[in-house]
Tab-separated table of C-alpha atoms in Angstrom:
chain	number	residue	atom	x	y	z
A	1	UNK	CA	125.983	105.937	92.331
A	2	UNK	CA	122.390	104.858	93.103
A	3	UNK	CA	119.771	107.563	92.785
A	4	UNK	CA	119.397	109.439	96.075
A	5	UNK	CA	115.615	109.070	95.913
A	6	UNK	CA	115.859	105.331	96.733
A	7	UNK	CA	113.905	104.474	99.884
A	8	UNK	CA	115.441	101.489	101.649
A	9	UNK	CA	112.111	100.524	103.192
A	10	UNK	CA	110.628	100.312	99.691
A	11	UNK	CA	112.985	97.490	98.706
A	12	UNK	CA	112.020	93.834	98.843
A	13	UNK	CA	114.578	91.285	100.017
A	14	UNK	CA	115.620	90.578	96.420
A	15	UNK	CA	115.844	94.271	95.587
A	16	UNK	CA	117.903	94.929	98.716
A	17	UNK	CA	120.339	92.175	97.698
A	18	UNK	CA	120.725	93.809	94.286
A	19	UNK	CA	121.166	97.216	95.898
A	20	UNK	CA	123.939	95.885	98.138
A	21	UNK	CA	125.680	94.350	95.118
A	22	UNK	CA	125.691	97.694	93.328
A	23	UNK	CA	127.493	99.131	96.351
A	24	UNK	CA	130.039	96.271	96.124
A	25	UNK	CA	129.377	95.288	99.718
A	26	UNK	CA	129.304	91.708	101.066
A	27	UNK	CA	125.952	89.958	100.575
A	28	UNK	CA	125.192	89.729	104.304
A	29	UNK	CA	124.910	93.506	104.395
A	30	UNK	CA	121.396	93.207	102.912
A	31	UNK	CA	120.135	91.288	105.953
A	32	UNK	CA	121.862	93.735	108.301
A	33	UNK	CA	120.101	96.703	106.708
A	34	UNK	CA	116.713	94.991	106.621
A	35	UNK	CA	116.988	94.141	110.322
A	36	UNK	CA	117.688	97.770	111.138
A	37	UNK	CA	114.633	98.836	109.147
A	38	UNK	CA	112.088	96.276	110.351
A	39	UNK	CA	113.180	94.964	113.723
A	40	UNK	CA	114.788	98.090	115.157
A	41	UNK	CA	112.561	100.578	113.311
A	42	UNK	CA	115.528	102.813	112.573
A	43	UNK	CA	114.981	106.301	111.169
A	44	UNK	CA	118.609	107.392	110.664
A	45	UNK	CA	121.094	105.550	108.460
A	46	UNK	CA	124.060	106.800	110.481
A	47	UNK	CA	122.727	104.816	113.474
A	48	UNK	CA	123.348	101.475	111.698
A	49	UNK	CA	126.256	100.823	114.023
A	50	UNK	CA	127.270	97.402	112.667
A	51	UNK	CA	128.020	98.960	109.266
A	52	UNK	CA	131.451	100.577	108.801
A	53	UNK	CA	131.345	104.358	109.014
A	54	UNK	CA	132.370	104.782	105.375
A	55	UNK	CA	129.488	102.509	104.306
A	56	UNK	CA	127.013	104.489	106.394
A	57	UNK	CA	128.213	107.732	104.842
A	58	UNK	CA	127.934	106.293	101.351
A	59	UNK	CA	124.481	104.894	102.095
A	60	UNK	CA	123.299	108.242	103.447
A	61	UNK	CA	124.381	109.884	100.214
A	62	UNK	CA	122.657	107.384	97.947
A	63	UNK	CA	119.438	106.531	99.798
A	64	UNK	CA	117.024	107.386	102.577
A	65	UNK	CA	115.027	105.155	104.893
A	66	UNK	CA	111.552	106.215	103.758
A	67	UNK	CA	109.782	106.810	107.074
A	68	UNK	CA	107.255	109.629	107.386
A	69	UNK	CA	108.346	112.598	109.497
A	70	UNK	CA	104.851	114.021	109.963
A	71	UNK	CA	102.631	111.821	112.105
A	72	UNK	CA	99.542	112.832	114.067
A	73	UNK	CA	97.528	110.674	116.432
A	74	UNK	CA	93.861	111.145	117.274
A	75	UNK	CA	92.707	109.519	120.501
A	76	UNK	CA	89.178	108.156	120.806
A	77	UNK	CA	87.322	108.009	124.091
A	78	UNK	CA	87.283	104.211	123.823
A	79	UNK	CA	91.087	103.943	123.509
A	80	UNK	CA	91.222	103.643	119.726
A	81	UNK	CA	94.053	105.622	118.119
A	82	UNK	CA	93.830	106.886	114.552
A	83	UNK	CA	97.306	107.425	113.098
A	84	UNK	CA	97.637	109.936	110.247
A	85	UNK	CA	100.832	109.916	108.187
A	86	UNK	CA	101.673	112.709	105.771
A	87	UNK	CA	103.370	111.294	102.693
A	88	UNK	CA	106.164	112.874	100.638
A	89	UNK	CA	103.750	114.304	98.082
A	90	UNK	CA	101.633	115.949	100.782
A	91	UNK	CA	98.865	113.346	100.659
A	92	UNK	CA	97.901	111.583	103.866
A	93	UNK	CA	96.985	108.054	104.812
A	94	UNK	CA	95.317	106.680	107.920
A	95	UNK	CA	95.692	103.539	109.990
A	96	UNK	CA	93.960	102.621	113.240
A	97	UNK	CA	95.050	100.888	116.463
A	98	UNK	CA	91.998	99.144	117.903
A	99	UNK	CA	92.058	97.726	121.468
A	100	UNK	CA	89.686	94.914	122.401
A	101	UNK	CA	90.268	93.094	125.696
A	102	UNK	CA	93.560	91.201	125.232
A	103	UNK	CA	93.762	91.978	121.515
A	104	UNK	CA	95.262	95.001	119.824
A	105	UNK	CA	94.456	95.127	116.129
A	106	UNK	CA	96.144	97.398	113.613
A	107	UNK	CA	94.077	98.353	110.572
A	108	UNK	CA	96.349	99.252	107.642
A	109	UNK	CA	95.666	101.160	104.404
A	110	UNK	CA	96.850	100.219	100.908
A	111	UNK	CA	95.667	103.203	98.836
A	112	UNK	CA	95.125	106.925	99.226
A	113	UNK	CA	91.394	106.996	98.665
A	114	UNK	CA	89.925	103.955	96.936
A	115	UNK	CA	89.351	102.640	93.431
A	116	UNK	CA	85.853	101.528	94.479
A	117	UNK	CA	82.825	103.693	95.199
A	118	UNK	CA	80.937	101.840	97.923
A	119	UNK	CA	78.254	104.256	99.081
A	120	UNK	CA	78.538	103.367	102.772
A	121	UNK	CA	82.298	104.094	102.949
A	122	UNK	CA	83.796	107.564	103.285
A	123	UNK	CA	87.051	106.447	101.652
A	124	UNK	CA	85.062	105.348	98.613
A	125	UNK	CA	83.652	108.836	98.250
A	126	UNK	CA	87.185	110.243	97.903
A	127	UNK	CA	87.951	108.398	94.691
A	128	UNK	CA	91.369	106.904	94.089
A	129	UNK	CA	94.306	109.266	94.516
A	130	UNK	CA	97.011	106.619	94.105
A	131	UNK	CA	98.300	103.264	95.307
A	132	UNK	CA	100.578	103.263	98.313
A	133	UNK	CA	104.172	102.152	97.839
A	134	UNK	CA	105.764	99.419	99.921
A	135	UNK	CA	107.540	101.765	102.300
A	136	UNK	CA	104.286	103.671	102.889
A	137	UNK	CA	102.472	100.484	103.872
A	138	UNK	CA	105.246	99.177	106.130
A	139	UNK	CA	105.711	102.626	107.684
A	140	UNK	CA	102.147	102.472	109.019
A	141	UNK	CA	103.048	99.331	110.949
A	142	UNK	CA	106.402	100.574	112.225
A	143	UNK	CA	105.011	103.957	113.244
A	144	UNK	CA	102.129	102.304	115.089
A	145	UNK	CA	104.658	100.146	116.938
A	146	UNK	CA	106.547	103.301	117.891
A	147	UNK	CA	103.389	104.535	119.625
A	148	UNK	CA	102.901	101.492	121.844
A	149	UNK	CA	103.572	101.493	125.558
A	150	UNK	CA	105.901	98.907	127.069
A	151	UNK	CA	103.018	96.570	127.947
A	152	UNK	CA	101.295	96.787	124.544
A	153	UNK	CA	101.752	94.457	121.577
A	154	UNK	CA	99.946	94.348	118.249
A	155	UNK	CA	98.254	90.947	118.106
A	156	UNK	CA	96.430	91.165	114.792
A	157	UNK	CA	96.872	93.043	111.546
A	158	UNK	CA	94.071	93.668	109.066
A	159	UNK	CA	94.364	95.218	105.634
A	160	UNK	CA	90.977	96.910	105.949
A	161	UNK	CA	91.913	100.583	105.971
A	162	UNK	CA	91.762	103.015	103.079
A	163	UNK	CA	91.649	101.389	99.661
A	164	UNK	CA	91.075	97.993	98.062
A	165	UNK	CA	94.090	95.813	98.984
A	166	UNK	CA	93.793	93.514	95.966
A	167	UNK	CA	93.982	96.507	93.627
A	168	UNK	CA	97.528	97.010	94.945
A	169	UNK	CA	98.317	93.327	95.154
A	170	UNK	CA	102.071	93.301	94.384
A	171	UNK	CA	102.746	95.821	97.130
A	172	UNK	CA	100.473	93.826	99.427
A	173	UNK	CA	102.459	90.645	98.750
A	174	UNK	CA	105.744	92.421	99.454
A	175	UNK	CA	104.373	93.894	102.682
A	176	UNK	CA	103.155	90.511	103.931
A	177	UNK	CA	106.552	89.007	103.087
A	178	UNK	CA	108.349	91.590	105.222
A	179	UNK	CA	105.885	91.413	108.089
A	180	UNK	CA	106.159	87.618	108.326
A	181	UNK	CA	109.873	87.143	107.617
A	182	UNK	CA	111.515	85.673	110.726
A	183	UNK	CA	115.168	86.387	109.851
A	184	UNK	CA	115.016	90.140	109.292
A	185	UNK	CA	111.317	91.085	109.311
A	186	UNK	CA	108.717	91.258	112.061
A	187	UNK	CA	108.166	87.511	112.224
A	188	UNK	CA	104.387	87.699	112.476
A	189	UNK	CA	102.264	84.614	111.985
A	190	UNK	CA	100.275	84.666	108.750
A	191	UNK	CA	97.320	83.415	110.786
A	192	UNK	CA	97.270	86.802	112.521
A	193	UNK	CA	96.961	88.736	109.240
A	194	UNK	CA	93.694	89.290	107.374
A	195	UNK	CA	93.218	90.795	103.924
A	196	UNK	CA	89.808	92.252	103.128
A	197	UNK	CA	88.419	92.699	99.635
A	198	UNK	CA	85.234	94.295	98.390
A	199	UNK	CA	85.026	91.601	95.756
A	200	UNK	CA	87.936	91.321	93.316
A	201	UNK	CA	87.026	87.710	92.665
A	202	UNK	CA	89.790	87.030	90.154
A	203	UNK	CA	92.467	87.890	92.717
A	204	UNK	CA	91.300	85.750	95.631
A	205	UNK	CA	93.926	83.191	94.622
A	206	UNK	CA	96.598	85.792	95.418
A	207	UNK	CA	95.382	85.889	99.008
A	208	UNK	CA	95.419	82.099	99.208
A	209	UNK	CA	99.022	82.078	97.977
A	210	UNK	CA	100.005	84.495	100.757
A	211	UNK	CA	98.660	82.106	103.390
A	212	UNK	CA	96.784	84.814	105.277
A	213	UNK	CA	93.118	85.057	106.210
A	214	UNK	CA	90.551	86.329	103.711
A	215	UNK	CA	87.610	88.589	104.514
A	216	UNK	CA	85.054	89.406	101.824
A	217	UNK	CA	82.992	92.576	102.164
A	218	UNK	CA	79.605	91.305	100.964
A	219	UNK	CA	76.924	93.782	102.132
A	220	UNK	CA	74.262	92.667	99.652
A	221	UNK	CA	72.078	89.637	99.027
A	222	UNK	CA	70.894	90.378	95.468
A	223	UNK	CA	72.609	91.594	92.318
A	224	UNK	CA	70.413	94.706	92.263
A	225	UNK	CA	71.268	95.539	95.833
A	226	UNK	CA	74.989	95.044	95.206
A	227	UNK	CA	74.877	97.330	92.148
A	228	UNK	CA	73.212	100.031	94.235
A	229	UNK	CA	75.526	99.786	97.253
A	230	UNK	CA	78.800	98.869	95.521
A	231	UNK	CA	78.590	99.921	91.836
A	232	UNK	CA	82.266	99.594	90.907
A	233	UNK	CA	82.737	96.320	92.775
A	234	UNK	CA	79.592	94.970	91.138
A	235	UNK	CA	80.968	95.817	87.700
A	236	UNK	CA	84.189	93.964	88.496
A	237	UNK	CA	82.466	90.858	89.856
A	238	UNK	CA	78.799	90.043	90.205
A	239	UNK	CA	77.498	88.571	93.442
A	240	UNK	CA	77.171	85.207	91.690
A	241	UNK	CA	80.763	85.174	90.402
A	242	UNK	CA	82.132	86.395	93.726
A	243	UNK	CA	80.436	83.620	95.678
A	244	UNK	CA	81.556	81.081	93.089
A	245	UNK	CA	85.145	82.229	93.651
A	246	UNK	CA	84.615	81.896	97.404
A	247	UNK	CA	83.394	78.322	96.966
A	248	UNK	CA	86.576	77.529	95.015
A	249	UNK	CA	88.825	79.189	97.576
A	250	UNK	CA	91.317	76.682	99.074
A	251	UNK	CA	90.925	76.696	102.850
A	252	UNK	CA	93.444	75.134	105.207
A	253	UNK	CA	91.928	72.874	107.898
A	254	UNK	CA	92.053	75.639	110.496
A	255	UNK	CA	90.717	78.355	108.206
A	256	UNK	CA	87.310	79.861	107.542
A	257	UNK	CA	86.276	82.607	105.198
A	258	UNK	CA	85.048	85.774	106.853
A	259	UNK	CA	82.171	87.673	105.319
A	260	UNK	CA	81.688	91.289	106.370
A	261	UNK	CA	78.207	92.704	106.122
A	262	UNK	CA	77.594	96.401	106.776
A	263	UNK	CA	74.064	96.794	108.138
A	264	UNK	CA	72.205	99.790	106.678
A	265	UNK	CA	68.899	100.748	108.254
A	266	UNK	CA	65.909	99.703	106.113
A	267	UNK	CA	68.211	98.881	103.194
A	268	UNK	CA	69.864	95.499	103.760
A	269	UNK	CA	68.915	94.705	107.371
A	270	UNK	CA	65.417	93.300	106.829
A	271	UNK	CA	64.308	89.728	107.639
A	272	UNK	CA	64.211	88.922	103.927
A	273	UNK	CA	67.868	89.981	103.647
A	274	UNK	CA	68.760	87.655	106.519
A	275	UNK	CA	66.985	84.743	104.815
A	276	UNK	CA	68.748	85.403	101.515
A	277	UNK	CA	72.120	85.737	103.238
A	278	UNK	CA	71.648	82.359	104.879
A	279	UNK	CA	70.982	80.750	101.508
A	280	UNK	CA	74.073	82.373	99.985
A	281	UNK	CA	76.473	81.399	102.762
A	282	UNK	CA	75.122	78.123	104.102
A	283	UNK	CA	77.295	75.956	101.776
A	284	UNK	CA	80.501	77.759	102.845
A	285	UNK	CA	82.809	77.216	105.826
A	286	UNK	CA	82.677	80.740	107.129
A	287	UNK	CA	81.805	83.219	109.809
A	288	UNK	CA	79.944	86.513	109.439
A	289	UNK	CA	80.930	89.849	110.942
A	290	UNK	CA	77.994	92.239	111.088
A	291	UNK	CA	79.055	95.887	111.028
A	292	UNK	CA	76.378	98.424	111.987
A	293	UNK	CA	76.876	101.368	109.639
A	294	UNK	CA	79.197	104.051	110.990
A	295	UNK	CA	77.731	107.343	109.862
A	296	UNK	CA	79.662	110.185	108.244
A	297	UNK	CA	78.616	113.596	106.863
A	298	UNK	CA	76.722	113.564	103.595
A	299	UNK	CA	75.835	109.882	103.584
A	300	UNK	CA	72.344	108.802	102.529
A	301	UNK	CA	72.484	105.799	104.858
A	302	UNK	CA	71.674	105.443	108.548
A	303	UNK	CA	72.794	103.168	111.347
A	304	UNK	CA	70.197	100.556	112.363
A	305	UNK	CA	68.984	100.344	115.939
A	306	UNK	CA	70.691	97.920	118.304
A	307	UNK	CA	67.435	95.963	118.407
A	308	UNK	CA	67.450	95.496	114.628
A	309	UNK	CA	71.113	94.505	114.644
A	310	UNK	CA	70.510	91.817	117.269
A	311	UNK	CA	67.423	90.574	115.442
A	312	UNK	CA	69.433	90.205	112.221
A	313	UNK	CA	72.173	88.357	114.097
A	314	UNK	CA	69.617	86.083	115.740
A	315	UNK	CA	68.017	85.221	112.391
A	316	UNK	CA	71.393	84.132	111.012
A	317	UNK	CA	72.342	82.169	114.116
A	318	UNK	CA	69.057	80.281	114.141
A	319	UNK	CA	69.928	79.106	110.638
A	320	UNK	CA	73.276	77.761	111.848
A	321	UNK	CA	75.686	80.526	110.788
A	322	UNK	CA	78.490	81.673	113.089
A	323	UNK	CA	77.787	85.407	113.433
A	324	UNK	CA	79.392	88.241	115.379
A	325	UNK	CA	78.591	91.925	115.703
A	326	UNK	CA	81.685	94.076	115.312
A	327	UNK	CA	81.856	96.717	117.980
A	328	UNK	CA	82.272	100.189	116.503
A	329	UNK	CA	85.522	101.622	117.791
A	330	UNK	CA	86.841	105.141	117.297
A	331	UNK	CA	83.646	106.675	115.916
A	332	UNK	CA	84.292	109.979	117.709
A	333	UNK	CA	87.529	110.462	115.736
A	334	UNK	CA	86.164	108.983	112.521
A	335	UNK	CA	88.337	105.927	112.957
A	336	UNK	CA	85.647	103.250	112.719
A	337	UNK	CA	85.039	100.952	109.753
A	338	UNK	CA	84.039	102.979	106.701
A	339	UNK	CA	84.976	106.329	108.245
A	340	UNK	CA	88.582	106.754	107.092
A	341	UNK	CA	89.067	109.701	104.775
A	342	UNK	CA	88.697	113.443	104.489
A	343	UNK	CA	85.838	114.952	106.489
A	344	UNK	CA	87.392	118.413	106.824
A	345	UNK	CA	84.799	121.118	107.017
A	346	UNK	CA	82.100	118.670	108.022
A	347	UNK	CA	83.294	117.264	111.288
A	348	UNK	CA	82.989	119.052	114.662
A	349	UNK	CA	86.516	120.217	115.466
A	350	UNK	CA	86.295	119.121	119.095
A	351	UNK	CA	86.539	115.470	118.031
A	352	UNK	CA	89.658	116.054	115.960
A	353	UNK	CA	92.037	117.121	118.684
A	354	UNK	CA	95.435	115.572	118.101
A	355	UNK	CA	96.856	114.048	121.265
A	356	UNK	CA	100.330	113.641	119.794
A	357	UNK	CA	102.292	114.911	116.821
A	358	UNK	CA	105.692	113.557	115.853
A	359	UNK	CA	108.100	115.257	113.452
């Protein structure tokens, strides 16, 4: 008998096929089970009604689905929803549903905490607790879908939540495979999925192989600045080596690289920074997302004024770069970029009122 700790949602398509063989079931049973997990978001094995009753009983005895039973949702005034899932070991992970006109973006986490120590990111201050497993990544997507109203649909998915996605790259690959599979998975277009990295240059080829969009969190225009703002990332790949990897990155005709640049008041938002950024990015087919720093307790950084943000954007646009300012969503529930993580004891409790808890 298979160990009862097996989570069905943690199995890849190949692993599910092997699992089904160990049960001595017909091969098509693997696709049946995967459809129940992904497309119907099932939580109870006994509800797999196209499996014979004896098979459902046996499956219930040898495995579980792997969905979290403790989910809390924090509602922002701007409509953003931060979804907190409690994992089996008591740790928690956060994902965020972000509305924007006709788009609804889901921001997904890949680690509890983060292996990197970027000073402008609350998650980075937590340190790395552990990598998420496949079922814990997919569960964020399925649970977020459970929360949608009948007229809502997730249009975009970004791996920009807690953690460095490329530090958990095998799980990331498996998650993308399930999310994009049209037979039994969610059938999402790879063009609607973006993976963000703080600079693991040697693994950019893994993103290219997945066929999804790549976003590089740059945030610095000199090696010294990068070492100060992103020490661990700088040790892994210098600014020079990172940009060299970006120049080698194979782009499809419709694709552009995205560079994310967190603006920190009087640190990296000066006219000289804009000029240097232009020189770094001008040779690349790319766009730039400017992210005004989202403050959190204990940080040494500050958010620049709107005037300074627009000036920085204007300087880049005048030089011919395609530049956007990312609107900060969910700041009142610490759901904005760079704010995911533990702020207990520091955050005013009024902003952490759960609007929904599911068990």
